[in-house]
XYZ file of C-alpha atoms in Angstrom:
717
model
C -126.576 30.655 -81.411
C -126.092 31.655 -84.430
C -129.762 30.967 -85.100
C -130.902 33.161 -82.101
C -128.881 35.949 -83.209
C -130.264 35.679 -86.725
C -134.119 35.549 -84.426
C -132.553 38.215 -82.777
C -132.123 40.529 -86.045
C -135.590 39.675 -87.355
C -137.012 40.984 -84.326
C -135.109 44.012 -84.475
C -135.589 44.826 -88.411
C -139.243 44.127 -87.641
C -139.067 46.600 -84.733
C -137.785 49.531 -86.579
C -140.265 48.773 -89.413
C -143.418 49.105 -87.616
C -142.562 51.989 -85.700
C -143.610 54.822 -88.537
C -146.814 52.646 -88.984
C -147.395 51.821 -85.080
C -147.132 56.090 -84.336
C -149.108 57.182 -87.662
C -152.149 54.807 -86.558
C -151.746 55.768 -83.048
C -152.115 59.219 -84.196
C -155.383 59.699 -85.883
C -158.534 58.121 -84.685
C -159.991 55.973 -87.614
C -163.450 55.573 -88.602
C -164.833 52.120 -89.651
C -165.142 51.685 -93.574
C -167.321 49.457 -94.746
C -165.687 47.125 -98.588
C -168.239 46.651 -100.998
C -168.590 43.803 -102.981
C -168.558 39.980 -102.785
C -165.332 38.740 -100.569
C -164.404 35.184 -101.571
C -162.385 34.268 -98.523
C -162.203 36.410 -95.920
C -164.457 37.949 -93.571
C -164.241 41.947 -93.968
C -161.852 43.063 -91.272
C -163.898 44.858 -89.334
C -166.609 42.687 -88.115
C -166.724 41.382 -85.362
C -168.304 37.817 -85.679
C -167.661 36.055 -82.487
C -170.073 33.892 -80.225
C -170.336 36.244 -77.164
C -167.224 35.484 -75.053
C -165.172 35.585 -78.070
C -164.148 31.277 -78.170
C -165.383 30.784 -81.234
C -166.460 32.915 -84.465
C -170.011 32.752 -86.470
C -168.530 32.084 -89.747
C -166.013 29.631 -91.461
C -164.190 29.665 -94.621
C -165.962 26.250 -96.588
C -163.584 26.152 -99.242
C -164.892 26.859 -102.531
C -168.113 28.300 -101.078
C -166.154 31.135 -98.980
C -166.579 32.372 -96.044
C -169.958 32.223 -94.785
C -171.991 32.254 -91.658
C -172.905 28.997 -89.708
C -176.824 28.979 -88.988
C -176.905 29.752 -93.412
C -174.599 26.716 -93.764
C -175.523 23.014 -94.214
C -172.122 21.927 -92.673
C -170.636 21.467 -89.496
C -167.584 23.921 -88.459
C -166.133 25.318 -85.163
C -163.750 28.198 -85.487
C -161.544 28.789 -82.742
C -160.856 32.510 -82.437
C -157.502 34.264 -81.317
C -158.833 34.638 -78.086
C -158.887 31.008 -77.420
C -155.520 29.973 -78.973
C -153.979 32.441 -76.367
C -156.065 31.917 -73.546
C -155.496 27.753 -73.454
C -151.865 28.880 -74.462
C -151.694 26.243 -77.376
C -148.460 25.550 -78.504
C -149.423 23.726 -81.276
C -152.364 22.588 -83.100
C -153.270 19.853 -81.410
C -154.039 21.738 -78.425
C -156.500 23.611 -80.120
C -158.419 20.992 -81.794
C -158.591 18.938 -78.524
C -161.134 21.603 -77.563
C -163.679 19.668 -79.887
C -164.524 16.360 -78.784
C -165.068 15.097 -82.429
C -160.884 15.154 -82.959
C -159.094 12.559 -80.986
C -155.200 12.872 -80.733
C -153.453 10.448 -82.716
C -149.708 11.859 -82.089
C -147.426 9.558 -82.663
C -144.210 10.910 -81.415
C -142.991 14.474 -80.118
C -141.736 15.144 -83.701
C -145.081 13.918 -85.926
C -148.551 15.008 -84.750
C -151.654 13.434 -86.229
C -155.365 13.131 -85.329
C -158.619 12.342 -86.474
C -161.975 13.815 -87.358
C -165.098 11.591 -86.853
C -162.908 8.886 -86.102
C -160.923 9.560 -89.717
C -156.945 9.900 -89.466
C -155.196 13.271 -90.779
C -151.926 14.949 -90.411
C -150.682 18.171 -90.916
C -149.677 17.793 -94.235
C -153.829 18.020 -95.237
C -153.818 21.541 -93.206
C -155.028 23.891 -95.392
C -153.837 27.629 -95.421
C -156.175 30.361 -95.454
C -158.425 27.862 -97.680
C -155.376 26.522 -99.842
C -154.102 23.056 -99.594
C -150.492 21.929 -99.710
C -148.688 25.365 -98.498
C -148.999 25.317 -94.420
C -145.855 24.125 -93.001
C -145.551 20.150 -94.356
C -143.895 19.033 -90.410
C -144.234 22.122 -87.856
C -147.559 22.616 -86.198
C -147.608 25.580 -84.470
C -149.747 27.998 -84.268
C -147.939 31.661 -83.428
C -149.090 32.939 -86.639
C -152.351 32.018 -87.026
C -155.016 34.111 -85.549
C -158.146 30.909 -86.222
C -158.298 27.759 -86.451
C -161.487 26.182 -88.723
C -162.703 22.404 -87.704
C -164.570 20.884 -90.408
C -166.208 18.170 -89.479
C -167.383 15.813 -92.225
C -166.161 15.125 -96.106
C -165.747 17.965 -97.748
C -164.152 16.933 -101.291
C -166.660 19.218 -103.025
C -165.942 22.598 -100.390
C -161.288 22.044 -100.401
C -160.893 19.427 -103.175
C -158.981 16.199 -102.398
C -156.719 16.977 -99.944
C -152.195 15.856 -100.295
C -152.684 12.500 -97.654
C -156.422 11.627 -98.269
C -157.736 12.876 -95.233
C -161.471 12.514 -95.252
C -163.191 12.425 -91.432
C -163.176 16.341 -92.290
C -160.353 19.471 -92.778
C -158.820 22.025 -90.499
C -157.719 25.488 -91.828
C -155.487 28.042 -90.736
C -156.722 31.795 -90.944
C -153.161 33.592 -90.696
C -152.782 36.580 -88.252
C -153.142 39.994 -89.737
C -153.492 43.598 -88.874
C -156.830 44.016 -87.597
C -158.945 48.071 -87.375
C -159.164 49.669 -84.908
C -157.204 47.067 -82.084
C -153.686 47.135 -80.904
C -151.944 44.462 -82.000
C -148.421 45.248 -80.789
C -147.040 42.970 -77.754
C -144.523 40.734 -76.627
C -144.971 37.686 -74.990
C -142.363 35.809 -72.408
C -143.485 31.842 -71.726
C -142.061 29.126 -69.649
C -143.131 25.589 -69.093
C -144.300 22.321 -70.551
C -140.980 21.331 -68.978
C -138.408 23.756 -69.135
C -139.304 25.755 -72.246
C -138.843 29.214 -72.384
C -140.319 31.370 -75.198
C -140.625 34.521 -76.390
C -143.167 36.178 -78.938
C -143.808 39.445 -80.699
C -146.683 40.522 -82.587
C -146.729 43.660 -84.292
C -149.072 45.011 -86.690
C -150.947 48.246 -88.045
C -152.839 49.598 -90.630
C -152.937 53.322 -92.257
C -155.178 55.655 -91.678
C -157.887 55.141 -94.846
C -157.403 51.334 -93.663
C -156.291 50.135 -97.001
C -153.475 49.099 -96.203
C -152.251 46.162 -92.997
C -149.132 44.864 -91.507
C -148.718 42.157 -89.105
C -145.484 40.582 -88.021
C -144.810 37.619 -85.639
C -141.736 36.607 -84.365
C -141.529 33.594 -82.288
C -138.386 31.518 -80.353
C -138.746 28.989 -77.854
C -135.741 26.894 -76.521
C -135.503 23.884 -73.884
C -136.466 20.511 -72.487
C -139.594 19.259 -72.439
C -141.793 17.554 -69.790
C -140.911 13.955 -71.434
C -137.490 12.951 -70.588
C -134.509 14.114 -72.736
C -136.411 15.771 -75.578
C -135.433 19.015 -76.257
C -137.116 21.630 -78.591
C -135.534 24.747 -80.427
C -137.684 26.922 -82.979
C -137.484 29.769 -84.441
C -140.405 30.625 -86.534
C -141.649 34.515 -88.774
C -144.897 35.158 -90.550
C -145.556 38.139 -92.113
C -148.956 39.113 -93.452
C -149.655 42.350 -95.805
C -153.075 42.921 -97.192
C -154.615 45.825 -99.088
C -158.492 47.055 -99.259
C -159.702 48.347 -102.012
C -163.090 49.187 -103.107
C -163.560 47.037 -105.447
C -160.270 44.849 -104.982
C -158.228 42.915 -102.292
C -154.991 41.666 -102.183
C -153.679 39.334 -99.539
C -149.737 38.070 -99.366
C -148.899 35.838 -96.162
C -145.201 34.646 -95.939
C -143.408 32.045 -93.598
C -140.342 31.013 -92.125
C -139.761 28.075 -89.539
C -136.900 26.435 -88.328
C -137.875 23.330 -86.076
C -135.411 21.154 -84.198
C -136.517 18.386 -81.762
C -134.062 16.410 -79.863
C -134.590 12.940 -78.333
C -138.546 13.007 -78.869
C -140.362 10.941 -77.568
C -142.042 7.868 -79.504
C -144.951 5.385 -79.844
C -144.560 1.725 -78.391
C -145.709 -0.342 -80.874
C -147.027 -4.611 -80.726
C -146.154 -7.356 -83.338
C -147.539 -11.153 -83.150
C -151.233 -10.018 -81.736
C -154.375 -12.260 -82.904
C -157.592 -13.114 -82.434
C -156.242 -15.622 -79.401
C -155.109 -14.783 -76.447
C -151.695 -16.849 -76.502
C -150.480 -18.166 -73.127
C -147.077 -16.923 -73.419
C -147.782 -13.545 -75.115
C -146.651 -11.254 -72.703
C -149.684 -8.840 -72.988
C -152.003 -11.763 -72.431
C -150.425 -12.817 -69.163
C -149.627 -9.274 -67.381
C -151.974 -7.192 -69.516
C -150.698 -4.325 -71.520
C -147.869 -2.167 -69.850
C -148.541 0.609 -67.572
C -148.745 3.648 -69.091
C -145.885 5.776 -67.671
C -145.243 9.268 -68.608
C -141.509 8.942 -67.125
C -141.077 5.859 -69.475
C -139.073 6.821 -73.032
C -139.574 5.279 -75.894
C -137.092 7.634 -77.959
C -133.649 6.194 -78.369
C -130.664 8.441 -77.120
C -129.632 11.068 -80.354
C -132.436 10.942 -82.125
C -133.166 13.842 -83.907
C -135.599 15.722 -86.386
C -134.585 18.962 -88.030
C -136.705 20.899 -90.203
C -136.894 24.144 -92.077
C -139.885 25.164 -93.669
C -140.285 28.178 -96.276
C -143.733 29.410 -97.763
C -146.141 32.272 -99.034
C -149.438 32.418 -100.566
C -150.720 35.773 -102.763
C -154.364 36.009 -103.326
C -156.023 38.608 -105.149
C -159.793 39.366 -105.736
C -161.512 41.697 -108.072
C -165.516 43.175 -108.393
C -166.001 43.366 -111.775
C -169.489 44.414 -110.703
C -171.982 43.880 -107.650
C -172.755 40.520 -109.250
C -169.645 39.182 -110.289
C -166.260 38.577 -108.153
C -163.201 37.074 -109.980
C -160.463 35.374 -107.518
C -157.197 33.955 -107.906
C -154.164 32.582 -105.602
C -150.725 31.269 -105.817
C -148.912 29.541 -102.869
C -145.079 27.897 -102.903
C -143.474 25.971 -100.118
C -140.518 24.172 -99.694
C -139.784 22.161 -96.737
C -136.289 20.436 -95.645
C -135.910 17.866 -92.858
C -133.062 15.496 -91.382
C -134.992 13.144 -89.586
C -133.158 10.024 -87.433
C -136.206 7.622 -85.746
C -136.659 4.813 -83.914
C -139.304 2.106 -83.471
C -139.907 0.527 -80.438
C -142.116 -2.467 -80.170
C -143.158 -5.646 -78.135
C -143.327 -8.928 -79.688
C -146.223 -11.216 -78.951
C -143.572 -12.887 -76.249
C -142.774 -10.122 -75.038
C -139.339 -9.373 -76.423
C -138.603 -5.492 -76.401
C -136.959 -4.878 -80.059
C -135.998 -1.117 -81.865
C -134.691 0.097 -85.232
C -133.468 3.020 -86.645
C -134.412 5.030 -89.569
C -132.869 8.064 -91.195
C -135.085 9.857 -93.733
C -133.750 13.036 -95.345
C -136.538 14.894 -97.392
C -137.145 17.543 -99.587
C -140.463 18.715 -100.456
C -141.379 21.370 -103.022
C -144.750 22.423 -104.045
C -146.894 24.776 -105.679
C -150.584 25.541 -105.436
C -152.986 27.634 -107.241
C -156.725 28.217 -107.563
C -158.795 30.375 -109.602
C -162.781 31.144 -110.369
C -165.909 33.470 -110.763
C -168.560 33.861 -108.037
C -171.491 35.428 -109.759
C -175.106 36.364 -107.766
C -178.021 36.482 -110.293
C -181.530 35.810 -109.388
C -184.506 33.953 -111.508
C -187.837 34.976 -110.481
C -187.905 34.699 -106.145
C -185.136 32.546 -106.165
C -181.586 33.703 -105.510
C -178.583 32.374 -106.849
C -174.708 32.220 -106.251
C -172.689 30.538 -108.537
C -168.830 29.703 -108.394
C -166.764 27.966 -110.756
C -163.261 27.546 -109.845
C -160.075 25.029 -111.176
C -157.457 24.110 -108.089
C -154.275 22.874 -109.361
C -151.165 21.530 -106.479
C -147.973 19.928 -107.363
C -145.341 18.598 -104.963
C -142.252 16.454 -105.373
C -140.500 14.594 -102.831
C -136.828 14.163 -102.994
C -136.427 11.768 -100.052
C -133.909 9.055 -98.768
C -135.209 6.877 -96.126
C -133.092 4.237 -94.796
C -133.729 1.379 -92.009
C -131.820 -0.356 -90.004
C -132.485 -3.792 -88.519
C -134.614 -4.814 -85.688
C -132.520 -5.075 -82.634
C -133.085 -6.789 -79.449
C -133.122 -5.380 -75.945
C -133.180 -6.748 -72.602
C -135.761 -4.265 -71.138
C -139.079 -2.667 -72.409
C -137.352 0.979 -71.685
C -135.160 2.454 -74.154
C -132.824 4.096 -71.852
C -130.468 1.804 -71.853
C -129.564 1.863 -75.141
C -126.956 4.427 -76.717
C -123.624 4.626 -78.467
C -125.174 2.988 -81.576
C -124.678 4.311 -85.355
C -126.903 6.509 -87.434
C -124.349 8.070 -89.823
C -126.576 7.466 -92.875
C -125.520 9.657 -95.749
C -127.371 12.203 -97.052
C -128.268 11.833 -101.387
C -132.102 12.205 -101.420
C -132.764 11.554 -104.735
C -136.435 12.470 -106.535
C -138.714 9.496 -104.352
C -142.292 11.219 -106.403
C -143.871 13.633 -107.681
C -147.490 14.127 -107.399
C -150.161 16.386 -109.343
C -154.071 16.834 -108.103
C -155.918 18.992 -110.357
C -159.372 19.526 -110.713
C -162.753 22.010 -111.026
C -165.685 22.723 -108.860
C -168.975 23.730 -109.841
C -171.265 24.768 -107.413
C -175.027 26.621 -106.868
C -175.634 28.046 -103.716
C -179.573 28.764 -104.076
C -181.625 30.723 -102.114
C -185.305 32.073 -101.040
C -186.468 35.266 -101.165
C -186.630 35.601 -97.320
C -183.500 33.498 -96.877
C -184.876 30.687 -95.130
C -183.989 28.260 -97.290
C -180.986 27.508 -98.659
C -179.829 24.955 -100.946
C -176.555 23.753 -102.251
C -175.388 21.587 -105.484
C -172.551 21.007 -106.529
C -169.707 18.674 -107.910
C -166.132 18.783 -108.165
C -164.142 16.466 -111.242
C -160.648 15.629 -109.832
C -157.575 14.522 -111.720
C -154.874 12.212 -110.097
C -151.215 11.992 -111.243
C -148.503 10.047 -109.318
C -144.807 9.201 -110.853
C -143.419 7.111 -108.044
C -139.758 6.578 -108.934
C -138.450 4.223 -106.780
C -141.104 2.059 -108.568
C -140.921 3.304 -112.055
C -144.752 3.161 -111.874
C -146.949 6.097 -112.991
C -150.500 6.578 -111.873
C -153.394 8.214 -114.021
C -156.931 8.407 -112.536
C -160.234 10.286 -111.896
C -162.911 10.762 -109.876
C -166.366 12.872 -109.910
C -167.437 13.936 -106.543
C -171.432 15.181 -106.636
C -172.797 16.975 -102.940
C -176.259 18.266 -101.910
C -176.947 20.277 -98.800
C -179.993 21.901 -97.763
C -180.655 24.319 -94.739
C -184.017 25.533 -93.083
C -183.919 28.494 -90.780
C -187.487 27.720 -88.901
C -187.161 31.164 -87.182
C -184.021 33.592 -86.105
C -182.294 31.316 -83.483
C -183.010 27.661 -85.303
C -181.709 26.197 -88.316
C -182.280 22.157 -89.496
C -180.154 21.310 -91.740
C -178.906 17.848 -94.189
C -175.832 16.837 -96.447
C -174.921 14.403 -98.558
C -171.269 14.874 -99.276
C -167.947 12.695 -100.455
C -164.298 12.573 -99.913
C -161.569 11.507 -101.871
C -158.457 9.547 -100.981
C -155.750 8.878 -103.760
C -154.994 4.991 -104.005
C -152.109 4.385 -101.185
C -148.148 4.025 -102.450
C -147.735 0.592 -100.337
C -144.166 1.249 -98.149
C -141.467 -1.232 -97.554
C -143.348 -2.867 -94.851
C -145.572 -4.772 -96.779
C -145.129 -7.534 -98.685
C -146.628 -5.656 -101.843
C -144.378 -2.946 -101.564
C -144.619 -0.222 -104.378
C -148.032 -1.428 -105.868
C -150.333 1.692 -106.233
C -153.953 0.623 -104.764
C -156.760 2.246 -106.597
C -158.567 5.462 -105.272
C -161.348 4.781 -103.043
C -164.417 7.081 -101.573
C -165.941 8.316 -98.568
C -169.486 8.634 -98.654
C -171.362 10.644 -96.271
C -174.936 11.820 -94.727
C -175.800 14.706 -92.317
C -178.320 15.457 -90.479
C -178.352 18.262 -87.807
C -179.658 21.699 -86.199
C -178.112 24.933 -84.888
C -179.024 27.054 -81.943
C -178.346 30.648 -81.975
C -179.654 32.285 -78.254
C -177.578 35.346 -79.116
C -175.819 34.225 -75.758
C -174.635 31.053 -77.059
C -174.016 29.098 -80.267
C -175.463 25.072 -80.050
C -175.134 22.653 -82.862
C -176.421 18.899 -82.819
C -175.551 16.992 -85.922
C -175.700 12.705 -86.437
C -173.517 11.305 -89.109
C -172.733 8.359 -91.096
C -169.677 8.393 -92.849
C -168.474 4.747 -95.064
C -164.667 4.878 -96.175
C -163.982 1.843 -98.799
C -159.818 1.806 -97.211
C -157.296 -0.361 -96.777
C -156.904 -3.773 -95.492
C -153.785 -5.651 -94.256
C -153.779 -9.241 -95.402
C -151.724 -11.839 -94.409
C -150.713 -14.727 -97.067
C -148.811 -17.407 -96.410
C -147.208 -15.619 -93.262
C -146.523 -12.095 -95.579
C -148.476 -8.790 -94.825
C -150.215 -7.341 -97.995
C -151.653 -3.430 -97.995
C -155.210 -4.099 -100.023
C -157.845 -1.700 -100.643
C -160.582 -4.343 -100.294
C -161.514 -2.977 -96.773
C -164.517 -0.695 -95.714
C -165.141 0.914 -92.482
C -168.618 2.739 -91.659
C -168.515 5.321 -88.667
C -171.669 6.434 -87.159
C -172.040 9.160 -84.954
C -173.607 11.559 -82.850
C -172.125 14.959 -82.073
C -173.389 17.992 -79.554
C -171.065 20.896 -79.300
C -171.800 24.271 -77.648
C -169.834 27.769 -76.584
C -170.794 31.242 -75.549
C -171.689 33.486 -72.524
C -174.659 32.424 -71.182
C -174.560 35.126 -68.533
C -171.579 38.444 -68.664
C -168.282 36.991 -66.664
C -169.093 33.750 -67.408
C -167.972 31.360 -70.317
C -168.252 28.181 -71.351
C -167.216 25.911 -73.830
C -167.755 22.663 -74.479
C -168.522 19.094 -76.705
C -169.571 15.193 -76.686
C -169.289 12.973 -79.144
C -170.534 9.014 -79.651
C -168.889 7.326 -81.783
C -169.129 4.148 -83.138
C -166.493 2.712 -85.791
C -166.924 -0.824 -87.387
C -164.817 -2.995 -89.879
C -167.515 -3.065 -92.135
C -166.046 -5.236 -95.074
C -163.043 -6.746 -94.079
C -161.454 -10.162 -92.767
C -163.514 -12.418 -91.149
C -160.865 -12.835 -88.102
C -162.261 -8.889 -87.304
C -165.005 -8.339 -89.631
C -167.746 -6.146 -87.574
C -165.148 -5.036 -84.877
C -164.701 -1.623 -83.650
C -161.473 0.219 -85.332
C -158.592 0.741 -83.329
C -157.942 3.932 -81.458
C -161.204 4.766 -82.022
C -163.469 5.462 -78.496
C -167.089 5.133 -78.062
C -167.213 8.356 -76.111
C -165.049 11.644 -76.436
C -165.684 14.798 -74.403
C -164.506 17.924 -73.505
C -165.699 21.178 -71.162
C -164.512 24.203 -70.286
C -165.915 26.908 -68.054
C -164.411 30.347 -67.426
C -165.487 32.782 -64.785
C -164.320 36.562 -63.701
C -163.662 37.101 -60.397
C -165.695 40.696 -59.532
C -164.053 41.162 -56.473
C -160.497 41.492 -58.070
C -161.106 43.330 -61.583
C -159.053 41.812 -64.362
C -158.727 38.092 -62.730
C -160.644 35.444 -64.400
C -159.869 31.618 -63.672
C -161.197 28.348 -65.593
C -161.517 24.781 -65.078
C -161.404 22.312 -68.121
C -162.544 18.757 -68.158
C -161.204 16.155 -70.841
C -162.933 12.705 -71.396
C -162.166 10.088 -73.575
C -163.569 6.647 -73.494
C -161.942 2.866 -73.834
C -160.261 1.764 -77.420
C -158.876 -0.841 -78.832
C -155.007 -1.037 -79.765
C -155.839 -4.239 -82.608
C -158.268 -4.734 -85.169
C -158.919 -7.982 -83.455
C -160.145 -6.138 -80.510
C -158.627 -8.236 -78.453
C -156.507 -5.415 -76.107
C -157.798 -2.342 -75.563
C -156.272 0.815 -73.420
C -158.833 2.378 -70.865
C -160.959 5.568 -70.494
C -159.381 8.679 -68.575
C -160.446 11.922 -67.511
C -158.141 14.617 -66.909
C -158.723 17.498 -65.440
C -157.197 21.404 -66.551
C -156.566 24.135 -64.135
C -155.730 27.935 -65.176
C -155.976 31.408 -64.212
C -155.972 35.004 -66.246
C -154.837 38.317 -64.678
C -155.088 41.795 -66.904
C -153.790 44.653 -65.547
C -152.019 47.745 -66.207
C -148.046 47.592 -66.082
C -145.436 50.141 -65.813
C -146.393 53.438 -68.278
C -150.215 52.205 -68.276
C -149.371 49.334 -70.720
C -152.091 46.629 -70.559
C -150.257 43.138 -69.155
C -151.855 39.786 -68.959
C -150.197 37.142 -67.095
C -151.402 33.250 -67.728
C -150.797 30.703 -65.587
C -152.347 26.819 -65.998
C -151.594 23.655 -65.095
C -152.917 20.540 -67.366
C -153.458 16.822 -65.952
C -153.383 18.498 -62.280
C -153.972 14.612 -60.875
C -150.829 13.878 -62.995
C -152.832 10.345 -64.542
C -150.902 8.506 -66.654
C -152.701 7.466 -69.544
C -152.524 5.622 -73.054
C -153.501 6.784 -76.374
C -154.106 3.884 -78.788
C -153.313 4.765 -82.636
C -155.967 4.312 -85.575
C -153.117 3.021 -88.037
C -151.850 0.241 -86.440
C -151.873 -1.505 -82.898
C -149.473 0.984 -81.023
C -150.214 3.053 -78.145
C -148.911 6.516 -77.115
C -147.868 7.325 -73.682
C -150.104 10.685 -72.692
C -148.406 13.498 -70.857
C -148.213 14.332 -66.949
C -148.525 16.885 -65.034
C -147.411 19.902 -67.015
C -147.480 23.765 -66.071
C -147.331 26.659 -68.477
C -146.912 30.870 -67.260
C -146.362 33.524 -69.442
C -146.706 37.257 -69.115
C -147.995 39.083 -72.015
C -147.314 43.366 -72.797
C -148.781 45.667 -75.465
C -147.596 48.764 -76.304
């Protein structure tokens, strides 16, 4: 009740503060103002750069290269707009990026979301915020304060630097909401569904008459049970974005606060004792995988996760001249978490077991970057040279206590109760981490802009102090990159790139016999070729890639498991994506990926096998159609396909493929007082299909949601 009252106070305060701005902006008709200079990370506020249909944008933030148009950029990226986020009624980041078949949902619990890009696992900790790593909420994945979600597919060490958790398959970047010129962003939305969750959201945005200053506020609250048994979520969040657009400078300030409480979350089902031989008395060998059932519960009662996130970023850009721009950014984040959770697994002979964990966690991060971007010409060749220095430091104060494995009589965890998880709070400094680096790039283009070359490199230094083991680890690496894009004509471009991804040596945890060991860093090498088509009605990208990662390997010695860096994984794939409005009133968006992911250098027992949790085929397609006979009414249909994938590295057992269907409708109309209103209704997994998601980090599966529905009503004022 206290948190809800605080939330109401925030909304009231935001309304009072925004009323003068709202009235001021409504009183005058603003003229378009063109801001000159080199914008490093932002697209001009007055620029409408969406592909027809408004579902994706033509531009993306490419880190050190800044905001660029996709047709002149030799990389594969998808930028999902606020329209897509709102129309699919996304509640978290995995809902959004699921619209791209190059991503694969790797969520392992109702409280911990993850995904893979091009077959390589990533987590929320590696999401960048307006191009800056380490600042986005560490554990919270809601998108209510986000205007755009940019998904860069492929290695990106040069562009963004090494991510905090070492993701190499791509990068997800949040673009925060800000006040937009000539657009009414004042709205209230009520949402109900995905179980019995009731949510309220308010957005307030305004700009001054001269368009120099803008303020945007988002307040959000949701509470109620989800579609998984006994799982409940309570969230309060607030996001503030302020910007100033000057003739020679630009300033941005973004801040956020999140309180997220999840009770009795669902968890993955793990397996132990799987080998490359199907043992006759093995439960799985006798009966196959347990049947997927979205009504089953693998989370123990009275487990929970309480998270508080506070973060903010300030960015300043100054044009020294029309040829030279300086930029700097500073961000800070503090995360506090109290987490009581469980493991739930099957042993080889069919015995069900559980064990409890209590994780008390404080994470503090400071992230900064500074650089110069200059433009000049040598003969008929144009250059855009950028030099940038980055620094990301974070500390973890953590106590992670683990209980003993306890046998159960049944697969379901519903019968377990009355256990003790009263571990004490006493989080000491667990580890401190420092990533520093410098990058230099030159974007070289011909006078007619038909050829563009990107050359550059990043020097990355890694330092880790592991207090629990007393070890200090220092290492560095250099990651070069080369890329080229050629515009065949105004509608077609072809491109190629060589990029690297960099991952710090893993800190081995107590799940392995070599607990506390720090593994050497390893690189991921990527080769990619592709083509892009922009017909004016839709945008299509086709790419082929190979990524080879030197990664971890679990080795068994004398019956004990060790985590080492002796393995290699090779991913080869083909991607096709399309988005646009081929004819007025018909909007399409879809993609497909074919991927072969193999253990290239590994133990002989699974050398050449498919990497677990990586399906060969993935596809998603969404069609939205306006109903001409009913003004304001649109209906949509989405199909989601994921092929079979193995649950273990020996490729002994696999989960089957699946197709799920989603249906939705949107109705726009004038409400009381002539205010625009939008009613949205969506049903997901219409045919209530039960299915497993296979995990890529260990033999485990996570049950998918059954049929759910969400209804929302939004009004602008």
